[in-house]
Amino acid sequence: MSATQINDSSSYTSTNGSGKAGFEKREKRRTIRQLQNFISQGNVAAVQEILKSDFDVDFQYNGMTSLQLAVCEGLHEICKLLIDKGANVDQADANGNSLLNMACWRGFANIAQLLVSSGADVDSQNESGNTSLNVCAYKDYPAVAKILLARGCTLNLANKRGHTPLYCVAQSGNLEMVRLLLEGGVDPDWGDLAFKTPLMVAAEAGHQDVVKALVDAGANVNNQSRSGRTALHEAATLGHVKILQQLLDGKGDPDLATVKGTTPLLEAINNSHVAASQALIHSKCDVNLADRRHWAPIHAAIAQVSRMFDPNGGSAMRGLVEALVDADADINKFDEANWTPLYQSASAGDLELCKFFLSKGANANSLTLQGSSILHAAVYGGNGDVVKLCLRTGCSVNTVDEQGRHPLLSAVSSRCDLQIIQDLVDADSDVNIADKVTQQTPLHEAMCQHYVPAAHLLIDKGSNMELLNNEGKSPLYLACQRGLCETVQYMVKERGCPTRSSQISALPIHVAATQGRASTIQVLAEAGCDVNQTNEKGETPLAAALAEDNFSAVRALLQCGADLEAQQKMKGLQLCCLYQEDPHPHLGLEPLFHAMTHKNVHMMKMLFKCYRQMPRQTIKLLEVLLKRTREINMHYTQAQKAEILELLHNSTRTMFSLSDICRRYIRACLGSPLQARVQRLPVARKVMSYILMDVEFAEWQELEQELPGGSGGLSDLFTWRNSV
């Protein structure tokens, strides 16, 4: 025989064998498919007939053996036939669930019995570590559990979370299952991965009968979890009073604390469970045990009272506070911030509790770690009656805390009721004590808080109006900054407050100008304030207002007689002189330059109307800059550029009338305060009105309301109160 013939024969034999094996496998799959179809139909006779043939009964179809399918369908008779055929009773699915697990999950007691009798492993665990007994516990199937117990399954086998069968039924509350497991000898103290025992779980879930069964079976009521919690903690947290009493009767220790120092009593109070708290107090627990923040039950109870809005709930919690004191709670106990119960009550504004603690001898002179007194707390609480009570008790009105704040300063900064501030001042509180950090006095704070009545009260009581804070700002400066025109008038006109300041970087008139406080500017000017004084930058109020493009402030300053040429009259060196690239010595301070850079044509028109004489040199320079300087030119549209150039061009070519020239010179000569000086002139009222430019300023005032951005918004309205 040739080599070629040998190779061909070998190839034929191999192919023929492979075809036979494939045929047999297909036949086996076809048989199993038919078998499982009959099982799904519950056709016992057909199943019985197929089982007569010789095949692997554990062959899987669709990932499942025939016995697995029969168990899931609950077909006891078919299961028996398959087992008799030799089916594997310990076959597991992809998740590790055995046939016994499947039967237990569905509560098929007869099938479970069949499997157990056939030698199924009663302790097999799935991927989660659950045994068949765990499954019965989860699903509450005591009848199935009895079968497993009778077979001698392991009672304390826990799953991967540490949950034993007893743990599971304690959570679900199935008393029959609990008793069944306890009678079987299960360990009642077996804990999960966090050392949480079945007793803790039952107490947390509120299963009173289960708790009793566990305690009667000898469960340790004082076992602690990893965090230190006991069954008492769980019951107290959720307010299960009857369970709490059962545990206490079972020798539960109410003084055991968690790793954070929390006792069951603290848990009950923190969760507003009054009845549970009362039960713990009656058990003679230590009512002074505090957590690691030094938060004791008395502190927790007061905190709960301050949160109560329901009158009934509040009265119950107040009763708890009294019960704690009757049980020898320390009424002067400090928390981690050295707050006492009295301090807490005062800061909550609770007059009733304050009276109660003072009647019990609470220390009214204690201080917190921040140096705050009980009177500070009363001020923060905002209850005037509590403040009066503290004052009657003898609390010092001038005790300062770590920041240097005394109660009066705190009252003003907190915008307390004016009567509280009045009471503190009447009790000889020092109105000039300043904050150590900000150097703010109560008067400063009143301005910052826009608290006008308090500011007037402090001024009347002798507050120093010239004291400066750490930024060099006086109370008058702050009032001007915030537009408190009424207060500014009260200070400068009725109390003689100086309108200047020793700190030239914080001048009242300048901040009024930059903030657009037109009425405030008028009040300052009428009080004799120099409207042409300069700040540390060499700016007049007018220059400062122009820099901010504040139309209303510029209008008010001009109406009060501010000098448009004041910058030109200065002989000293100005900041802008240091800039070598500036071709004009004071261009950065020129009113027209500011108005032009802000593209404010209305402002430029107003300035042209008020100049004593036109600044022709400046106007020519501005025309050149606008035409030739690229950096400036690029910021204007063609229309804006044309409008401004036309305005500049016309301003130097328009002739003034004689009356207009006279008015400009008279206004420049009179200066500020313009209105008062004009009224002393021996001229007719019509002439006075012409000099004061009443018509023009009225038009500009109307225009203000239409202007966007910096020319409106922050501006307060300016009108002559005694107009001619």
Short mmCIF file of N, CA and C in Angstrom, two decimals, residues 58-209:
data_model
loop_
_atom_site.label_atom_id
_atom_site.label_comp_id
_atom_site.label_asym_id
_atom_site.label_seq_id
_atom_site.Cartn_x
_atom_site.Cartn_y
_atom_site.Cartn_z
N ASP A 58 -27.60 14.49 34.05
CA ASP A 58 -27.09 15.80 34.52
C ASP A 58 -26.59 16.68 33.38
N PHE A 59 -26.85 16.25 32.14
CA PHE A 59 -26.47 17.07 30.99
C PHE A 59 -27.28 18.37 31.01
N GLN A 60 -26.59 19.53 30.85
CA GLN A 60 -27.26 20.84 30.97
C GLN A 60 -27.79 21.31 29.62
N TYR A 61 -28.98 21.86 29.68
CA TYR A 61 -29.57 22.49 28.51
C TYR A 61 -30.02 23.89 28.93
N ASN A 62 -29.57 24.90 28.19
CA ASN A 62 -29.82 26.30 28.57
C ASN A 62 -29.27 26.60 29.96
N GLY A 63 -28.10 26.02 30.28
CA GLY A 63 -27.42 26.29 31.54
C GLY A 63 -28.08 25.69 32.75
N MET A 64 -28.96 24.70 32.57
CA MET A 64 -29.69 24.13 33.70
C MET A 64 -29.87 22.63 33.50
N THR A 65 -29.68 21.87 34.60
CA THR A 65 -29.95 20.44 34.52
C THR A 65 -31.45 20.21 34.66
N SER A 66 -31.86 19.00 34.35
CA SER A 66 -33.29 18.67 34.44
C SER A 66 -33.77 18.72 35.88
N LEU A 67 -32.91 18.30 36.83
CA LEU A 67 -33.30 18.32 38.24
C LEU A 67 -33.44 19.75 38.74
N GLN A 68 -32.55 20.64 38.31
CA GLN A 68 -32.67 22.05 38.69
C GLN A 68 -34.00 22.63 38.21
N LEU A 69 -34.37 22.28 36.98
CA LEU A 69 -35.64 22.77 36.44
C LEU A 69 -36.82 22.22 37.24
N ALA A 70 -36.77 20.96 37.58
CA ALA A 70 -37.86 20.34 38.33
C ALA A 70 -37.98 20.94 39.72
N VAL A 71 -36.84 21.23 40.37
CA VAL A 71 -36.86 21.85 41.70
C VAL A 71 -37.47 23.24 41.61
N CYS A 72 -37.04 24.02 40.64
CA CYS A 72 -37.57 25.38 40.48
C CYS A 72 -39.07 25.37 40.20
N GLU A 73 -39.55 24.34 39.51
CA GLU A 73 -40.97 24.24 39.20
C GLU A 73 -41.77 23.63 40.34
N GLY A 74 -41.06 23.10 41.36
CA GLY A 74 -41.75 22.51 42.51
C GLY A 74 -42.40 21.17 42.21
N LEU A 75 -41.83 20.40 41.29
CA LEU A 75 -42.41 19.12 40.85
C LEU A 75 -41.76 17.98 41.63
N HIS A 76 -42.35 17.65 42.77
CA HIS A 76 -41.76 16.66 43.69
C HIS A 76 -41.61 15.29 43.04
N GLU A 77 -42.65 14.82 42.35
CA GLU A 77 -42.64 13.47 41.78
C GLU A 77 -41.56 13.34 40.70
N ILE A 78 -41.46 14.37 39.88
CA ILE A 78 -40.43 14.35 38.82
C ILE A 78 -39.04 14.42 39.43
N CYS A 79 -38.89 15.25 40.51
CA CYS A 79 -37.60 15.32 41.20
C CYS A 79 -37.17 13.93 41.67
N LYS A 80 -38.14 13.18 42.24
CA LYS A 80 -37.83 11.84 42.75
C LYS A 80 -37.39 10.93 41.61
N LEU A 81 -38.08 11.02 40.47
CA LEU A 81 -37.72 10.20 39.32
C LEU A 81 -36.30 10.50 38.85
N LEU A 82 -35.96 11.79 38.81
CA LEU A 82 -34.63 12.19 38.35
C LEU A 82 -33.55 11.74 39.33
N ILE A 83 -33.84 11.89 40.65
CA ILE A 83 -32.87 11.45 41.66
C ILE A 83 -32.67 9.94 41.57
N ASP A 84 -33.77 9.23 41.38
CA ASP A 84 -33.66 7.77 41.23
C ASP A 84 -32.84 7.41 39.99
N LYS A 85 -32.88 8.26 38.99
CA LYS A 85 -32.11 8.04 37.77
C LYS A 85 -30.63 8.33 37.99
N GLY A 86 -30.34 8.98 39.16
CA GLY A 86 -28.94 9.27 39.47
C GLY A 86 -28.54 10.72 39.33
N ALA A 87 -29.52 11.62 39.28
CA ALA A 87 -29.20 13.04 39.16
C ALA A 87 -28.43 13.52 40.38
N ASN A 88 -27.49 14.48 40.16
CA ASN A 88 -26.64 15.03 41.22
C ASN A 88 -27.47 15.98 42.10
N VAL A 89 -27.65 15.63 43.39
CA VAL A 89 -28.48 16.45 44.29
C VAL A 89 -27.73 17.67 44.81
N ASP A 90 -26.44 17.77 44.54
CA ASP A 90 -25.65 18.93 44.98
C ASP A 90 -25.26 19.83 43.81
N GLN A 91 -25.95 19.70 42.71
CA GLN A 91 -25.66 20.53 41.53
C GLN A 91 -25.96 22.01 41.87
N ALA A 92 -25.05 22.91 41.50
CA ALA A 92 -25.21 24.35 41.80
C ALA A 92 -25.29 25.14 40.50
N ASP A 93 -25.95 26.30 40.57
CA ASP A 93 -26.04 27.16 39.39
C ASP A 93 -24.82 28.08 39.32
N ALA A 94 -24.86 29.03 38.40
CA ALA A 94 -23.70 29.91 38.18
C ALA A 94 -23.39 30.77 39.39
N ASN A 95 -24.37 31.02 40.26
CA ASN A 95 -24.17 31.83 41.46
C ASN A 95 -23.88 30.99 42.70
N GLY A 96 -23.67 29.71 42.49
CA GLY A 96 -23.34 28.84 43.61
C GLY A 96 -24.52 28.35 44.39
N ASN A 97 -25.74 28.61 43.92
CA ASN A 97 -26.93 28.16 44.64
C ASN A 97 -27.17 26.67 44.38
N SER A 98 -27.18 25.90 45.47
CA SER A 98 -27.43 24.46 45.34
C SER A 98 -28.92 24.21 45.11
N LEU A 99 -29.24 22.95 44.79
CA LEU A 99 -30.65 22.58 44.62
C LEU A 99 -31.42 22.80 45.91
N LEU A 100 -30.76 22.52 47.03
CA LEU A 100 -31.42 22.71 48.33
C LEU A 100 -31.68 24.19 48.58
N ASN A 101 -30.72 25.04 48.21
CA ASN A 101 -30.91 26.49 48.32
C ASN A 101 -32.12 26.94 47.50
N MET A 102 -32.22 26.40 46.28
CA MET A 102 -33.34 26.78 45.41
C MET A 102 -34.68 26.37 46.01
N ALA A 103 -34.72 25.17 46.55
CA ALA A 103 -35.97 24.67 47.15
C ALA A 103 -36.33 25.50 48.38
N CYS A 104 -35.33 25.86 49.20
CA CYS A 104 -35.58 26.67 50.40
C CYS A 104 -36.04 28.07 50.03
N TRP A 105 -35.45 28.64 49.00
CA TRP A 105 -35.83 30.00 48.57
C TRP A 105 -37.30 30.06 48.16
N ARG A 106 -37.79 28.96 47.59
CA ARG A 106 -39.18 28.92 47.12
C ARG A 106 -40.13 28.31 48.15
N GLY A 107 -39.57 27.84 49.26
CA GLY A 107 -40.41 27.29 50.32
C GLY A 107 -40.97 25.92 50.01
N PHE A 108 -40.32 25.14 49.13
CA PHE A 108 -40.79 23.80 48.78
C PHE A 108 -40.28 22.80 49.82
N ALA A 109 -41.05 22.64 50.90
CA ALA A 109 -40.61 21.77 52.01
C ALA A 109 -40.48 20.32 51.58
N ASN A 110 -41.43 19.84 50.77
CA ASN A 110 -41.39 18.43 50.35
C ASN A 110 -40.16 18.13 49.49
N ILE A 111 -39.81 19.07 48.63
CA ILE A 111 -38.63 18.87 47.79
C ILE A 111 -37.36 18.97 48.63
N ALA A 112 -37.36 19.92 49.59
CA ALA A 112 -36.21 20.04 50.49
C ALA A 112 -36.00 18.73 51.25
N GLN A 113 -37.11 18.17 51.72
CA GLN A 113 -37.03 16.89 52.44
C GLN A 113 -36.47 15.79 51.53
N LEU A 114 -36.92 15.77 50.29
CA LEU A 114 -36.45 14.77 49.32
C LEU A 114 -34.95 14.91 49.10
N LEU A 115 -34.50 16.15 48.92
CA LEU A 115 -33.08 16.39 48.66
C LEU A 115 -32.23 16.01 49.87
N VAL A 116 -32.70 16.42 51.07
CA VAL A 116 -31.97 16.09 52.29
C VAL A 116 -31.89 14.57 52.46
N SER A 117 -33.02 13.92 52.23
CA SER A 117 -33.06 12.45 52.36
C SER A 117 -32.15 11.78 51.34
N SER A 118 -31.92 12.47 50.24
CA SER A 118 -31.08 11.91 49.18
C SER A 118 -29.61 12.27 49.36
N GLY A 119 -29.30 12.92 50.50
CA GLY A 119 -27.90 13.19 50.81
C GLY A 119 -27.39 14.54 50.38
N ALA A 120 -28.27 15.49 50.10
CA ALA A 120 -27.81 16.82 49.71
C ALA A 120 -27.06 17.49 50.87
N ASP A 121 -26.03 18.29 50.53
CA ASP A 121 -25.22 18.99 51.54
C ASP A 121 -26.05 20.14 52.13
N VAL A 122 -26.37 20.06 53.42
CA VAL A 122 -27.22 21.08 54.05
C VAL A 122 -26.45 22.35 54.38
N ASP A 123 -25.12 22.30 54.31
CA ASP A 123 -24.31 23.47 54.67
C ASP A 123 -23.63 24.12 53.47
N SER A 124 -24.02 23.76 52.28
CA SER A 124 -23.40 24.37 51.09
C SER A 124 -23.76 25.86 51.03
N GLN A 125 -22.78 26.67 50.61
CA GLN A 125 -22.97 28.13 50.56
C GLN A 125 -22.86 28.63 49.12
N ASN A 126 -23.66 29.63 48.82
CA ASN A 126 -23.57 30.24 47.49
C ASN A 126 -22.47 31.30 47.48
N GLU A 127 -22.40 32.07 46.41
CA GLU A 127 -21.33 33.06 46.29
C GLU A 127 -21.40 34.12 47.38
N SER A 128 -22.58 34.41 47.91
CA SER A 128 -22.74 35.39 48.99
C SER A 128 -22.50 34.77 50.36
N GLY A 129 -22.27 33.47 50.38
CA GLY A 129 -22.02 32.79 51.64
C GLY A 129 -23.27 32.32 52.34
N ASN A 130 -24.43 32.43 51.70
CA ASN A 130 -25.68 32.04 52.33
C ASN A 130 -25.89 30.52 52.22
N THR A 131 -26.19 29.91 53.37
CA THR A 131 -26.55 28.49 53.39
C THR A 131 -28.06 28.36 53.18
N SER A 132 -28.51 27.13 53.11
CA SER A 132 -29.95 26.89 52.97
C SER A 132 -30.70 27.41 54.19
N LEU A 133 -30.07 27.31 55.38
CA LEU A 133 -30.72 27.81 56.59
C LEU A 133 -30.79 29.33 56.57
N ASN A 134 -29.75 29.99 56.04
CA ASN A 134 -29.79 31.44 55.86
C ASN A 134 -30.96 31.84 54.96
N VAL A 135 -31.14 31.06 53.92
CA VAL A 135 -32.22 31.35 52.97
C VAL A 135 -33.58 31.21 53.65
N CYS A 136 -33.74 30.18 54.45
CA CYS A 136 -35.00 30.00 55.19
C CYS A 136 -35.24 31.17 56.15
N ALA A 137 -34.16 31.64 56.76
CA ALA A 137 -34.27 32.76 57.69
C ALA A 137 -34.68 34.04 56.96
N TYR A 138 -34.05 34.31 55.81
CA TYR A 138 -34.40 35.48 55.01
C TYR A 138 -35.87 35.43 54.56
N LYS A 139 -36.30 34.25 54.13
CA LYS A 139 -37.63 34.11 53.55
C LYS A 139 -38.71 33.72 54.56
N ASP A 140 -38.30 33.51 55.82
CA ASP A 140 -39.25 33.16 56.89
C ASP A 140 -40.02 31.88 56.57
N TYR A 141 -39.30 30.79 56.37
CA TYR A 141 -39.91 29.47 56.13
C TYR A 141 -39.53 28.52 57.27
N PRO A 142 -40.23 28.60 58.41
CA PRO A 142 -39.87 27.73 59.54
C PRO A 142 -40.04 26.25 59.24
N ALA A 143 -41.03 25.87 58.43
CA ALA A 143 -41.26 24.45 58.12
C ALA A 143 -40.05 23.86 57.41
N VAL A 144 -39.48 24.61 56.48
CA VAL A 144 -38.30 24.13 55.76
C VAL A 144 -37.09 24.10 56.69
N ALA A 145 -37.00 25.13 57.58
CA ALA A 145 -35.88 25.19 58.51
C ALA A 145 -35.86 23.97 59.43
N LYS A 146 -37.02 23.51 59.83
CA LYS A 146 -37.09 22.33 60.71
C LYS A 146 -36.46 21.11 60.04
N ILE A 147 -36.66 20.96 58.74
CA ILE A 147 -36.07 19.85 58.00
C ILE A 147 -34.55 19.93 58.06
N LEU A 148 -34.02 21.14 57.87
CA LEU A 148 -32.57 21.33 57.89
C LEU A 148 -32.00 21.09 59.28
N LEU A 149 -32.72 21.60 60.29
CA LEU A 149 -32.26 21.41 61.67
C LEU A 149 -32.26 19.92 62.04
N ALA A 150 -33.29 19.22 61.59
CA ALA A 150 -33.38 17.79 61.88
C ALA A 150 -32.22 17.03 61.24
N ARG A 151 -31.72 17.56 60.14
CA ARG A 151 -30.62 16.91 59.43
C ARG A 151 -29.27 17.27 60.06
N GLY A 152 -29.29 18.26 61.01
CA GLY A 152 -28.06 18.62 61.69
C GLY A 152 -27.23 19.67 60.99
N CYS A 153 -27.88 20.63 60.34
CA CYS A 153 -27.13 21.70 59.67
C CYS A 153 -26.41 22.57 60.70
N THR A 154 -25.38 23.27 60.24
CA THR A 154 -24.61 24.16 61.13
C THR A 154 -25.42 25.43 61.38
N LEU A 155 -25.68 25.74 62.65
CA LEU A 155 -26.58 26.86 62.99
C LEU A 155 -25.91 28.23 62.88
N ASN A 156 -24.61 28.29 63.13
CA ASN A 156 -23.93 29.58 63.22
C ASN A 156 -23.08 29.89 62.00
N LEU A 157 -23.36 29.24 60.89
CA LEU A 157 -22.61 29.51 59.67
C LEU A 157 -23.08 30.83 59.07
N ALA A 158 -22.18 31.82 59.03
CA ALA A 158 -22.55 33.17 58.58
C ALA A 158 -22.21 33.37 57.11
N ASN A 159 -22.91 34.29 56.48
CA ASN A 159 -22.60 34.63 55.09
C ASN A 159 -21.44 35.63 55.05
N LYS A 160 -21.14 36.15 53.88
CA LYS A 160 -19.97 37.01 53.74
C LYS A 160 -20.11 38.35 54.45
N ARG A 161 -21.31 38.72 54.81
CA ARG A 161 -21.53 39.94 55.59
C ARG A 161 -21.56 39.66 57.08
N GLY A 162 -21.36 38.41 57.43
CA GLY A 162 -21.35 38.03 58.84
C GLY A 162 -22.72 37.76 59.40
N HIS A 163 -23.73 37.67 58.55
CA HIS A 163 -25.10 37.45 59.01
C HIS A 163 -25.37 35.95 59.18
N THR A 164 -25.68 35.55 60.41
CA THR A 164 -26.08 34.17 60.68
C THR A 164 -27.59 34.04 60.46
N PRO A 165 -28.11 32.82 60.44
CA PRO A 165 -29.57 32.67 60.32
C PRO A 165 -30.32 33.41 61.43
N LEU A 166 -29.80 33.37 62.66
CA LEU A 166 -30.47 34.06 63.76
C LEU A 166 -30.48 35.57 63.54
N TYR A 167 -29.38 36.10 63.04
CA TYR A 167 -29.28 37.53 62.73
C TYR A 167 -30.38 37.92 61.74
N CYS A 168 -30.57 37.09 60.73
CA CYS A 168 -31.56 37.39 59.68
C CYS A 168 -32.99 37.40 60.22
N VAL A 169 -33.33 36.39 61.04
CA VAL A 169 -34.70 36.34 61.55
C VAL A 169 -34.93 37.38 62.63
N ALA A 170 -33.87 37.77 63.34
CA ALA A 170 -34.01 38.85 64.33
C ALA A 170 -34.36 40.15 63.62
N GLN A 171 -33.81 40.32 62.44
CA GLN A 171 -34.07 41.52 61.66
C GLN A 171 -35.49 41.52 61.09
N SER A 172 -35.94 40.35 60.64
CA SER A 172 -37.28 40.27 60.05
C SER A 172 -38.38 40.14 61.10
N GLY A 173 -38.01 39.66 62.32
CA GLY A 173 -38.98 39.60 63.41
C GLY A 173 -39.83 38.36 63.45
N ASN A 174 -39.41 37.27 62.82
CA ASN A 174 -40.18 36.01 62.84
C ASN A 174 -39.90 35.28 64.15
N LEU A 175 -40.82 35.42 65.10
CA LEU A 175 -40.61 34.86 66.44
C LEU A 175 -40.51 33.34 66.40
N GLU A 176 -41.33 32.69 65.57
CA GLU A 176 -41.31 31.23 65.48
C GLU A 176 -39.93 30.73 65.04
N MET A 177 -39.37 31.42 64.04
CA MET A 177 -38.05 31.04 63.55
C MET A 177 -36.98 31.28 64.61
N VAL A 178 -37.12 32.41 65.34
CA VAL A 178 -36.16 32.72 66.40
C VAL A 178 -36.16 31.61 67.45
N ARG A 179 -37.35 31.25 67.89
CA ARG A 179 -37.45 30.19 68.91
C ARG A 179 -36.91 28.87 68.38
N LEU A 180 -37.20 28.59 67.12
CA LEU A 180 -36.74 27.34 66.51
C LEU A 180 -35.21 27.27 66.53
N LEU A 181 -34.58 28.39 66.16
CA LEU A 181 -33.11 28.43 66.13
C LEU A 181 -32.52 28.38 67.53
N LEU A 182 -33.15 29.11 68.47
CA LEU A 182 -32.66 29.11 69.85
C LEU A 182 -32.77 27.71 70.46
N GLU A 183 -33.88 27.05 70.19
CA GLU A 183 -34.06 25.68 70.70
C GLU A 183 -33.05 24.72 70.07
N GLY A 184 -32.62 25.07 68.86
CA GLY A 184 -31.65 24.22 68.18
C GLY A 184 -30.23 24.43 68.68
N GLY A 185 -30.06 25.43 69.56
CA GLY A 185 -28.75 25.66 70.16
C GLY A 185 -27.90 26.70 69.47
N VAL A 186 -28.51 27.62 68.74
CA VAL A 186 -27.75 28.66 68.06
C VAL A 186 -27.11 29.61 69.07
N ASP A 187 -25.98 30.20 68.71
CA ASP A 187 -25.30 31.17 69.58
C ASP A 187 -26.02 32.51 69.45
N PRO A 188 -26.67 33.02 70.52
CA PRO A 188 -27.45 34.27 70.41
C PRO A 188 -26.57 35.52 70.34
N ASP A 189 -25.26 35.37 70.60
CA ASP A 189 -24.37 36.54 70.63
C ASP A 189 -23.43 36.61 69.43
N TRP A 190 -23.68 35.79 68.43
CA TRP A 190 -22.81 35.80 67.25
C TRP A 190 -23.04 37.11 66.48
N GLY A 191 -21.98 37.90 66.32
CA GLY A 191 -22.11 39.20 65.67
C GLY A 191 -21.69 39.19 64.21
N ASP A 192 -22.08 40.23 63.49
CA ASP A 192 -21.68 40.35 62.09
C ASP A 192 -20.28 40.95 62.00
N LEU A 193 -19.89 41.39 60.83
CA LEU A 193 -18.54 41.92 60.64
C LEU A 193 -18.29 43.17 61.48
N ALA A 194 -19.35 43.88 61.85
CA ALA A 194 -19.22 45.06 62.70
C ALA A 194 -19.52 44.73 64.16
N PHE A 195 -19.56 43.43 64.48
CA PHE A 195 -19.84 42.94 65.83
C PHE A 195 -21.26 43.26 66.29
N LYS A 196 -22.14 43.50 65.34
CA LYS A 196 -23.53 43.79 65.68
C LYS A 196 -24.27 42.47 65.88
N THR A 197 -24.88 42.30 67.05
CA THR A 197 -25.50 41.02 67.41
C THR A 197 -26.98 40.99 67.01
N PRO A 198 -27.57 39.78 67.00
CA PRO A 198 -29.01 39.68 66.72
C PRO A 198 -29.86 40.51 67.67
N LEU A 199 -29.43 40.63 68.93
CA LEU A 199 -30.19 41.42 69.91
C LEU A 199 -30.21 42.89 69.50
N MET A 200 -29.09 43.41 69.04
CA MET A 200 -29.03 44.80 68.59
C MET A 200 -29.94 45.02 67.38
N VAL A 201 -29.91 44.04 66.48
CA VAL A 201 -30.73 44.15 65.26
C VAL A 201 -32.22 44.14 65.61
N ALA A 202 -32.61 43.25 66.51
CA ALA A 202 -34.02 43.16 66.92
C ALA A 202 -34.46 44.42 67.65
N ALA A 203 -33.58 44.96 68.50
CA ALA A 203 -33.90 46.20 69.24
C ALA A 203 -34.06 47.37 68.27
N GLU A 204 -33.20 47.43 67.28
CA GLU A 204 -33.26 48.50 66.29
C GLU A 204 -34.54 48.41 65.46
N ALA A 205 -34.92 47.18 65.11
CA ALA A 205 -36.12 46.97 64.28
C ALA A 205 -37.41 47.09 65.08
N GLY A 206 -37.31 47.11 66.41
CA GLY A 206 -38.50 47.26 67.25
C GLY A 206 -39.28 45.98 67.46
N HIS A 207 -38.63 44.82 67.35
CA HIS A 207 -39.31 43.53 67.54
C HIS A 207 -39.24 43.14 69.02
N GLN A 208 -40.25 43.57 69.75
CA GLN A 208 -40.26 43.39 71.20
C GLN A 208 -40.23 41.91 71.61
N ASP A 209 -41.05 41.07 70.95
CA ASP A 209 -41.10 39.65 71.30
C ASP A 209 -39.77 38.96 71.01
#
